[in-house]
Amino acid sequence: ARSSHMDYDAEMPLLREIGVEYVRVPVSWCWTEYDPSLMVVKDLNPMAKGDGFIYMDDDEVRDKFACEDPFHKGVYWPAVPKPFLAKFLRACAKHGLGATLDIHTYPGGTSVGTFSGVWPRYARFWSDGDAPALDGTAETDVGRDTLKSIVS
């Protein structure tokens, strides 16, 4: 299964050659420990039918690679796989590139409009981000718990 759109060892040196020193990496507030390269595995059963691969079902993909918004039931955000990001950051370091993680989404949504991730619901991060999650899962508040999950 494809888990990268770059060949790090071939392309990162090219970035350095043209003078790029830092890359900006847009990320979500939602993180996962699961490795996306394991979403599809080769079926070792020689009698298996189909294309020779075993795929996760939709529920397993959602459970492992999405986070339910703590303010809006039924709204899911795509998760950033920590193993994928760690591999990317190690490759940046290997090739002398700095990386800035730029958080582009926050739980509850941050702005009004269709690009908020929660449309047509009201964006709640700035107004309620210091409150516990509605489902009671936040230890302190959603904003602080988001930061803890990103740096852990």
CSV table of C-alpha atoms in Angstrom, one decimal:
chain,number,residue,atom,x,y,z
A,1,ALA,CA,0.0,0.0,0.0
A,2,ARG,CA,1.2,3.5,-0.8
A,3,SER,CA,1.9,5.5,2.3
A,4,SER,CA,3.9,8.3,0.8
A,5,HIS,CA,3.8,10.5,-2.3
A,6,MET,CA,7.6,11.2,-2.1
A,7,ASP,CA,10.7,9.2,-2.4
A,8,TYR,CA,12.5,11.0,0.4
A,9,ASP,CA,16.0,10.0,-0.5
A,10,ALA,CA,15.6,11.0,-4.1
A,11,GLU,CA,13.6,14.2,-3.7
A,12,MET,CA,14.7,15.8,-0.4
A,13,PRO,CA,18.3,16.3,-1.7
A,14,LEU,CA,16.8,18.2,-4.7
A,15,LEU,CA,15.0,20.5,-2.3
A,16,ARG,CA,18.3,21.3,-0.6
A,17,GLU,CA,20.0,21.8,-4.0
A,18,ILE,CA,17.6,24.6,-4.9
A,19,GLY,CA,18.0,26.3,-1.5
A,20,VAL,CA,15.0,25.0,0.5
A,21,GLU,CA,16.0,24.9,4.1
A,22,TYR,CA,12.6,24.4,5.8
A,23,VAL,CA,9.3,22.8,4.9
A,24,ARG,CA,5.9,23.6,6.3
A,25,VAL,CA,3.8,20.5,7.2
A,26,PRO,CA,0.1,21.1,7.5
A,27,VAL,CA,-1.4,18.8,10.1
A,28,SER,CA,-4.7,18.2,11.9
A,29,TRP,CA,-5.4,18.2,15.6
A,30,CYS,CA,-6.3,14.5,15.3
A,31,TRP,CA,-3.4,12.0,15.7
A,32,THR,CA,-3.1,8.2,15.6
A,33,GLU,CA,-0.5,5.7,16.6
A,34,TYR,CA,-1.5,3.4,13.7
A,35,ASP,CA,0.7,3.0,10.7
A,36,PRO,CA,-1.1,3.6,7.3
A,37,SER,CA,1.2,1.1,5.6
A,38,LEU,CA,-0.6,-1.6,7.5
A,39,MET,CA,-4.1,-0.7,6.1
A,40,VAL,CA,-3.5,-3.2,3.3
A,41,VAL,CA,-1.5,-6.3,3.7
A,42,LYS,CA,-0.6,-9.1,1.3
A,43,ASP,CA,-2.8,-12.2,1.6
A,44,LEU,CA,-0.3,-15.1,2.0
A,45,ASN,CA,-3.1,-17.6,1.5
A,46,PRO,CA,-2.3,-19.0,-2.0
A,47,MET,CA,-6.0,-20.1,-2.3
A,48,ALA,CA,-7.4,-16.6,-1.6
A,49,LYS,CA,-9.7,-15.1,-4.1
A,50,GLY,CA,-9.5,-11.5,-5.3
A,51,ASP,CA,-6.4,-9.3,-5.8
A,52,GLY,CA,-4.2,-10.9,-3.2
A,53,PHE,CA,-4.6,-8.3,-0.5
A,54,ILE,CA,-6.5,-8.0,2.7
A,55,TYR,CA,-8.1,-4.6,3.3
A,56,MET,CA,-9.4,-3.0,6.5
A,57,ASP,CA,-13.1,-2.5,6.6
A,58,ASP,CA,-14.6,1.0,6.8
A,59,ASP,CA,-15.3,0.8,10.5
A,60,GLU,CA,-11.7,-0.2,11.3
A,61,VAL,CA,-10.3,2.6,9.1
A,62,ARG,CA,-12.5,5.1,10.9
A,63,ASP,CA,-11.6,3.7,14.3
A,64,LYS,CA,-7.9,3.8,13.6
A,65,PHE,CA,-7.5,6.8,11.3
A,66,ALA,CA,-10.1,9.3,12.4
A,67,CYS,CA,-11.1,11.2,15.5
A,68,GLU,CA,-14.7,12.1,16.4
A,69,ASP,CA,-15.0,15.8,17.1
A,70,PRO,CA,-15.5,16.3,20.9
A,71,PHE,CA,-18.0,19.1,20.3
A,72,HIS,CA,-20.0,17.7,17.3
A,73,LYS,CA,-21.2,14.1,17.5
A,74,GLY,CA,-20.9,12.2,14.2
A,75,VAL,CA,-18.3,14.6,12.8
A,76,TYR,CA,-14.9,12.8,12.1
A,77,TRP,CA,-11.6,14.3,11.3
A,78,PRO,CA,-8.8,12.5,9.5
A,79,ALA,CA,-5.9,11.5,11.8
A,80,VAL,CA,-2.2,12.2,11.3
A,81,PRO,CA,-0.4,8.9,11.6
A,82,LYS,CA,2.5,9.5,14.1
A,83,PRO,CA,4.6,6.7,12.5
A,84,PHE,CA,4.3,8.4,9.0
A,85,LEU,CA,5.1,11.8,10.4
A,86,ALA,CA,8.1,10.5,12.4
A,87,LYS,CA,9.4,8.8,9.3
A,88,PHE,CA,9.0,12.1,7.4
A,89,LEU,CA,10.7,14.2,10.1
A,90,ARG,CA,13.6,11.7,10.3
A,91,ALA,CA,14.1,12.0,6.5
A,92,CYS,CA,14.0,15.8,6.8
A,93,ALA,CA,16.7,15.7,9.5
A,94,LYS,CA,18.8,13.2,7.4
A,95,HIS,CA,18.7,15.6,4.4
A,96,GLY,CA,19.3,18.8,6.4
A,97,LEU,CA,15.7,20.2,6.1
A,98,GLY,CA,14.0,21.8,9.0
A,99,ALA,CA,10.2,21.2,9.4
A,100,THR,CA,7.5,23.3,11.0
A,101,LEU,CA,4.3,21.6,12.0
A,102,ASP,CA,1.4,23.9,11.1
A,103,ILE,CA,-1.8,22.9,12.8
A,104,HIS,CA,-4.6,23.6,10.3
A,105,THR,CA,-7.6,22.2,12.1
A,106,TYR,CA,-8.9,22.2,15.7
A,107,PRO,CA,-11.6,20.3,17.4
A,108,GLY,CA,-15.0,22.0,17.1
A,109,GLY,CA,-13.9,23.9,14.0
A,110,THR,CA,-12.4,27.4,14.1
A,111,SER,CA,-14.2,29.5,11.6
A,112,VAL,CA,-17.6,30.0,10.0
A,113,GLY,CA,-18.1,28.5,6.6
A,114,THR,CA,-17.9,25.4,4.5
A,115,PHE,CA,-14.1,25.1,5.1
A,116,SER,CA,-14.4,24.8,8.9
A,117,GLY,CA,-14.7,21.0,8.8
A,118,VAL,CA,-18.0,21.1,10.9
A,119,TRP,CA,-20.3,23.0,8.5
A,120,PRO,CA,-23.2,23.6,8.8
A,121,ARG,CA,-22.6,23.4,12.5
A,122,TYR,CA,-21.3,26.4,14.5
A,123,ALA,CA,-17.5,26.5,15.0
A,124,ARG,CA,-16.8,26.1,18.7
A,125,PHE,CA,-13.0,25.9,19.3
A,126,TRP,CA,-12.5,29.6,20.0
A,127,SER,CA,-15.6,29.9,22.1
A,128,ASP,CA,-15.5,26.6,23.9
A,129,GLY,CA,-11.9,25.2,23.5
A,130,ASP,CA,-11.2,25.8,27.2
A,131,ALA,CA,-14.2,23.6,28.2
A,132,PRO,CA,-14.2,19.9,28.8
A,133,ALA,CA,-15.4,17.8,25.8
A,134,LEU,CA,-19.1,17.1,25.7
A,135,ASP,CA,-18.5,13.4,26.1
A,136,GLY,CA,-16.4,13.9,29.2
A,137,THR,CA,-13.2,12.4,27.7
A,138,ALA,CA,-11.0,15.5,28.1
A,139,GLU,CA,-8.9,15.5,31.3
A,140,THR,CA,-8.8,19.3,31.5
A,141,ASP,CA,-10.1,20.9,28.4
A,142,VAL,CA,-10.2,20.3,24.7
A,143,GLY,CA,-7.5,22.9,23.9
A,144,ARG,CA,-4.9,21.6,26.4
A,145,ASP,CA,-5.7,17.9,25.6
A,146,THR,CA,-5.2,18.6,21.9
A,147,LEU,CA,-1.8,20.1,22.6
A,148,LYS,CA,-0.8,17.2,24.8
A,149,SER,CA,-1.7,14.7,22.1
A,150,ILE,CA,0.4,16.5,19.5
A,151,VAL,CA,3.5,16.7,21.6
A,152,SER,CA,3.3,13.2,23.1
